[in-house]
């Protein structure tokens, strides 16, 4: 009886704390000074809590950002929903708020410096429970980015968390923070975490570089077609969004496209590498994107031929090529421009140009293994 009573008391306390949060506030204009002005997620009672109706989600293969972990959420006003699209970003209604909180787990065990953060893929200590928010004693919050669907289109609004981890403040001009990553082996890497300024968001989020109108990147069928551990149990994310009324027109998950998890060693190497390039590079390297003049197309639909870089010379020579002749040389990753640029953290050479200050070692290893597995050869014409 004591155990049941204790559990009931804990649930009542959690419910009582949750009711104290004001309803989500959609601001149809302007730039509120604090993240808490939106009431989407708030730091309360040791947890970064999700408000009522705020739905968390993950991607099959996420975008790499300096080994940061991410809490992604979607909220919509009552009575509206997004329209399913099998290939592109869903058509979200006015009033939608998509949030992405970037954070790092804190190192465990030995003494650490104030700027030390764990470089790990382990998320077991991050969350307060299934479908719940982040356990603040175990993580360090860096920034929360909002994508807000207003009448005239999407607006990106960045917020940076304060030192006390109590709220995040508007940072339209971006921010730079000196941090240190500590690996599981104890190896340390100092780097500058860069929060992009508001104008830089268009570099990745412009679906069409002609209009430069912003679009979300992650909420596509192929990225969301996966299970998530919600508070009431595991469920496919597309099915869950349909059930809660946030999505209409989606087929059964088995009939929807699905990208591979880049870390899933049971998935084919080709599927893992293509999923990695799709989410990290495809939003720019496509016929309408910011990198459309390169002739290099890296989204998931591109056939594995000249368009994806196989035996394709670069459109411009110089620092970014590393004196290599082709974007991808089948069987020879060290002779290929693509992994050369992924392996760099030097401005003017590195790709992507924004969004990271470190090299994603495991991601580079994946792309190199994939290129090594490709058949064929390139001919250099003099």
XYZ file of C-alpha atoms in Angstrom:
382
model
C 0.000 0.000 0.000
C 2.837 2.393 0.777
C 4.385 1.758 -2.650
C 1.080 2.362 -4.420
C 0.425 5.425 -2.291
C 3.932 6.728 -2.985
C 3.513 6.233 -6.719
C 0.122 7.946 -6.634
C 1.573 10.867 -4.678
C 4.413 11.222 -7.215
C 1.950 11.234 -10.110
C -0.223 13.819 -8.379
C 2.817 16.016 -7.719
C 3.927 15.746 -11.329
C 0.420 16.537 -12.522
C 0.171 19.471 -10.156
C 3.480 20.917 -11.357
C 2.417 20.418 -14.972
C -0.864 22.307 -14.452
C 1.112 25.346 -13.307
C 2.482 25.835 -16.814
C 0.467 28.340 -18.818
C -0.986 27.086 -22.111
C 1.286 27.227 -25.153
C 1.319 30.787 -26.493
C 1.568 31.232 -30.255
C 3.008 34.655 -31.114
C 1.918 35.592 -34.621
C 4.461 38.430 -34.850
C 7.565 39.759 -33.151
C 10.321 37.999 -31.255
C 9.580 37.253 -27.594
C 12.631 37.812 -25.390
C 12.438 34.504 -23.511
C 11.777 30.923 -24.536
C 9.369 30.637 -21.601
C 7.166 33.273 -23.260
C 6.031 30.520 -25.615
C 5.339 27.921 -22.858
C 6.331 25.056 -25.158
C 9.082 23.684 -22.904
C 10.040 25.132 -19.533
C 12.594 24.342 -16.830
C 10.546 23.362 -13.771
C 11.303 21.258 -10.708
C 14.526 19.831 -12.123
C 13.027 18.885 -15.490
C 12.774 20.602 -18.855
C 9.053 19.894 -19.062
C 6.884 19.568 -22.154
C 3.557 21.377 -22.051
C 0.207 19.749 -22.788
C -0.075 18.910 -26.464
C 3.669 19.210 -27.088
C 4.647 15.975 -28.872
C 8.281 14.774 -28.819
C 9.810 13.006 -31.792
C 13.106 11.691 -33.131
C 14.542 11.034 -36.588
C 15.757 7.742 -38.015
C 19.070 9.440 -38.798
C 19.607 12.880 -37.243
C 21.660 15.835 -38.413
C 25.078 15.972 -36.735
C 25.752 19.023 -34.543
C 29.021 18.672 -32.616
C 27.807 15.514 -30.859
C 24.941 17.428 -29.226
C 21.839 15.505 -28.183
C 18.485 16.980 -29.216
C 14.955 17.110 -27.876
C 12.564 17.733 -30.776
C 8.894 18.653 -30.340
C 5.814 19.654 -32.359
C 2.815 21.636 -31.149
C -0.284 22.728 -33.063
C -3.418 24.652 -32.119
C -6.583 22.635 -31.614
C -8.609 21.830 -34.706
C -5.794 21.875 -37.277
C -3.323 19.294 -38.547
C -0.483 18.826 -41.003
C -1.060 17.225 -44.400
C 1.010 14.165 -45.231
C 3.491 14.227 -48.109
C 5.406 11.066 -49.065
C 8.615 12.870 -50.074
C 8.712 16.471 -48.852
C 8.141 18.283 -45.572
C 4.567 17.943 -44.355
C 2.263 20.891 -45.020
C 1.978 22.339 -41.514
C -0.825 24.756 -40.621
C -0.418 28.313 -39.376
C 0.134 28.208 -35.620
C 2.549 25.247 -35.643
C 5.587 25.527 -33.342
C 8.486 23.121 -33.849
C 11.221 23.200 -31.217
C 14.662 21.665 -31.085
C 16.670 21.845 -27.864
C 20.405 21.154 -28.150
C 22.033 19.751 -25.033
C 24.856 17.546 -23.774
C 24.928 14.901 -21.066
C 27.193 15.750 -18.157
C 30.222 13.474 -17.638
C 29.891 11.010 -14.783
C 32.371 9.744 -12.232
C 35.528 11.800 -12.031
C 35.830 15.502 -11.286
C 35.284 17.760 -14.281
C 35.620 21.350 -15.337
C 32.574 23.574 -15.679
C 32.766 23.439 -19.480
C 33.188 19.633 -19.717
C 30.431 17.791 -21.563
C 30.106 14.130 -22.463
C 30.700 13.015 -26.036
C 28.480 9.966 -26.045
C 25.607 8.377 -27.910
C 24.135 7.087 -24.644
C 20.790 8.807 -23.943
C 19.735 6.625 -20.993
C 20.275 9.382 -18.407
C 18.869 12.284 -20.437
C 15.144 11.998 -19.857
C 12.933 12.078 -16.792
C 10.916 9.192 -18.238
C 9.363 7.913 -21.476
C 7.794 10.769 -23.420
C 8.886 13.262 -20.775
C 11.369 16.118 -20.675
C 15.047 16.304 -19.812
C 16.483 15.623 -16.369
C 18.359 18.862 -15.697
C 20.730 17.336 -13.137
C 22.158 15.123 -15.888
C 22.358 17.474 -18.869
C 23.603 20.901 -19.907
C 21.223 22.888 -22.112
C 22.858 25.023 -24.806
C 20.164 26.377 -27.118
C 16.584 25.920 -28.255
C 15.594 26.800 -31.802
C 11.978 27.443 -32.728
C 10.462 27.192 -36.177
C 7.167 29.047 -36.085
C 4.580 28.793 -38.865
C 3.096 32.263 -39.209
C 0.665 33.595 -41.804
C 3.489 34.653 -44.148
C 5.534 31.471 -43.716
C 8.061 29.916 -41.360
C 10.223 32.025 -39.044
C 13.328 30.735 -37.230
C 13.880 32.099 -33.714
C 16.991 31.057 -31.711
C 17.250 31.079 -27.913
C 20.364 30.467 -25.776
C 20.091 28.982 -22.285
C 21.350 31.057 -19.373
C 24.061 29.912 -16.981
C 21.524 28.962 -14.321
C 19.661 26.745 -16.820
C 16.376 28.367 -15.811
C 15.392 29.930 -19.140
C 16.696 30.676 -22.624
C 16.988 34.195 -23.999
C 16.539 35.491 -27.532
C 19.785 35.345 -29.549
C 18.990 36.678 -33.025
C 22.681 37.464 -33.591
C 23.800 33.996 -32.527
C 26.320 33.006 -29.889
C 29.669 31.248 -29.447
C 30.482 29.091 -26.416
C 33.847 27.508 -25.567
C 33.131 23.916 -24.537
C 35.039 20.684 -24.009
C 33.900 17.242 -25.131
C 35.001 14.310 -22.976
C 34.754 10.887 -24.627
C 34.014 7.605 -22.890
C 37.775 6.901 -22.934
C 38.523 10.236 -21.256
C 39.896 11.943 -24.375
C 39.216 15.685 -24.379
C 38.431 17.990 -27.297
C 38.082 21.750 -26.922
C 35.847 23.468 -29.455
C 33.662 26.503 -30.025
C 29.981 25.680 -30.166
C 28.403 28.149 -32.603
C 24.733 29.115 -32.378
C 23.901 30.437 -35.861
C 22.388 33.868 -36.149
C 18.837 34.184 -37.398
C 19.843 35.113 -40.952
C 22.006 31.986 -41.279
C 19.024 29.684 -40.750
C 18.022 30.221 -44.368
C 21.251 28.501 -45.487
C 19.862 25.117 -44.478
C 16.123 25.701 -44.185
C 15.485 27.314 -47.582
C 13.678 24.566 -49.474
C 13.850 26.656 -52.633
C 16.906 28.913 -52.959
C 15.048 31.137 -55.422
C 12.353 32.169 -52.942
C 14.485 31.424 -49.838
C 11.342 30.576 -47.917
C 12.119 28.511 -44.823
C 10.918 24.940 -44.333
C 11.514 22.380 -41.569
C 14.004 19.666 -42.513
C 13.270 16.759 -40.198
C 9.460 16.340 -40.326
C 9.333 14.195 -43.458
C 7.817 10.740 -43.702
C 11.119 8.940 -44.257
C 12.662 10.509 -41.152
C 9.652 10.036 -38.833
C 8.707 6.499 -39.853
C 10.067 4.912 -36.671
C 8.947 3.967 -33.179
C 9.163 6.337 -30.219
C 8.775 5.528 -26.529
C 5.914 7.802 -25.474
C 4.573 8.053 -21.930
C 1.795 5.580 -22.769
C 3.998 3.119 -24.654
C 5.904 2.563 -27.877
C 4.244 3.705 -31.078
C 5.238 4.575 -34.624
C 5.646 8.348 -34.886
C 3.542 8.699 -38.039
C 0.785 6.630 -36.459
C 1.030 8.654 -33.244
C 0.753 11.983 -35.056
C -2.290 10.657 -36.879
C -3.863 9.424 -33.643
C -3.430 12.721 -31.778
C -4.762 14.704 -34.741
C -1.501 16.377 -35.772
C -1.346 14.632 -39.171
C -3.844 13.628 -41.845
C -3.550 11.459 -44.939
C -0.655 9.231 -43.868
C -0.699 5.585 -44.971
C 0.111 2.685 -42.690
C 3.779 2.904 -41.601
C 4.599 -0.193 -43.655
C 3.503 1.695 -46.776
C 5.419 4.912 -46.008
C 9.067 5.569 -46.952
C 11.642 4.981 -44.254
C 15.282 5.993 -44.019
C 17.741 3.723 -42.280
C 19.281 4.456 -38.897
C 22.896 5.301 -39.719
C 24.069 3.486 -36.563
C 22.118 0.273 -37.232
C 24.789 -2.298 -38.087
C 22.053 -4.705 -39.221
C 20.931 -2.325 -41.994
C 22.701 -2.374 -45.372
C 25.785 -0.147 -45.541
C 24.405 1.619 -48.609
C 21.119 2.488 -46.866
C 22.929 3.827 -43.790
C 25.310 6.012 -45.805
C 22.553 7.359 -48.050
C 20.426 8.229 -45.000
C 23.394 10.062 -43.470
C 24.016 12.108 -46.628
C 20.300 12.778 -47.025
C 19.824 14.442 -43.629
C 23.242 16.114 -43.372
C 23.700 17.274 -46.962
C 20.528 16.758 -48.993
C 18.730 19.904 -47.799
C 21.370 22.004 -49.626
C 22.607 19.590 -52.279
C 19.425 19.240 -54.336
C 18.189 20.904 -57.543
C 16.398 23.704 -55.620
C 18.768 24.042 -52.658
C 21.555 26.432 -51.771
C 24.162 24.161 -53.398
C 22.236 23.627 -56.638
C 25.040 25.124 -58.733
C 27.453 22.346 -57.726
C 25.652 19.670 -59.709
C 26.007 17.406 -56.677
C 22.692 16.006 -55.417
C 22.801 14.112 -52.129
C 19.186 13.524 -51.136
C 17.879 9.997 -50.792
C 16.125 9.899 -54.190
C 19.287 10.520 -56.236
C 20.524 7.461 -58.163
C 24.058 6.313 -57.459
C 25.609 7.783 -60.559
C 27.290 10.992 -61.682
C 24.618 13.092 -59.894
C 25.576 11.804 -56.471
C 29.233 12.506 -57.202
C 30.559 9.245 -58.600
C 33.397 10.197 -60.955
C 32.043 13.761 -61.038
C 34.647 16.548 -61.141
C 33.986 19.487 -58.788
C 32.499 22.644 -60.245
C 35.342 24.705 -58.746
C 38.915 23.836 -57.845
C 40.846 25.109 -54.869
C 40.997 24.556 -51.141
C 37.826 22.504 -50.936
C 39.019 19.770 -53.312
C 42.194 18.756 -51.498
C 43.684 18.354 -54.999
C 41.350 15.432 -55.637
C 39.790 14.998 -59.076
C 36.342 13.604 -58.257
C 33.667 13.958 -55.572
C 33.522 10.162 -55.188
C 36.069 7.678 -56.508
C 34.553 4.185 -56.175
C 36.685 1.978 -53.955
C 38.973 4.857 -52.981
C 37.610 7.079 -50.193
C 40.966 8.756 -49.577
C 40.984 9.982 -53.192
C 37.438 11.377 -52.921
C 36.489 14.985 -52.223
C 33.336 14.130 -50.238
C 35.003 12.481 -47.205
C 37.878 14.961 -47.442
C 35.476 17.836 -46.787
C 33.563 15.923 -44.116
C 36.892 15.252 -42.364
C 37.784 18.938 -42.139
C 36.823 21.565 -39.563
C 38.546 24.379 -41.483
C 36.310 27.136 -42.892
C 36.409 27.101 -46.681
C 37.046 23.362 -46.736
C 34.598 21.791 -44.321
C 31.157 20.566 -45.283
C 28.557 21.296 -44.139
C 29.685 24.912 -43.942
C 27.428 25.640 -40.945
C 26.202 23.655 -37.988
C 29.394 22.089 -36.707
C 32.846 22.977 -35.393
C 34.035 19.395 -34.851
C 34.511 16.419 -37.145
C 31.959 13.639 -36.882
C 34.452 10.811 -36.752
C 31.924 7.982 -36.865
C 30.012 9.636 -39.709
C 33.185 10.061 -41.771
C 34.064 6.414 -41.147
C 30.634 5.383 -42.430
C 30.946 7.390 -45.650
C 34.473 6.102 -46.243
C 33.331 2.503 -45.779
C 30.477 3.090 -48.228
C 32.747 4.611 -50.880
C 35.211 1.761 -50.401
C 32.391 -0.677 -51.169
C 31.336 0.986 -54.438
C 32.305 -0.751 -57.698
C 33.766 0.938 -60.753
C 36.615 3.286 -61.540
C 37.109 6.863 -62.719
C 39.154 7.965 -65.694
C 41.189 11.160 -65.442
C 41.332 13.028 -68.751
C 44.367 15.264 -69.303
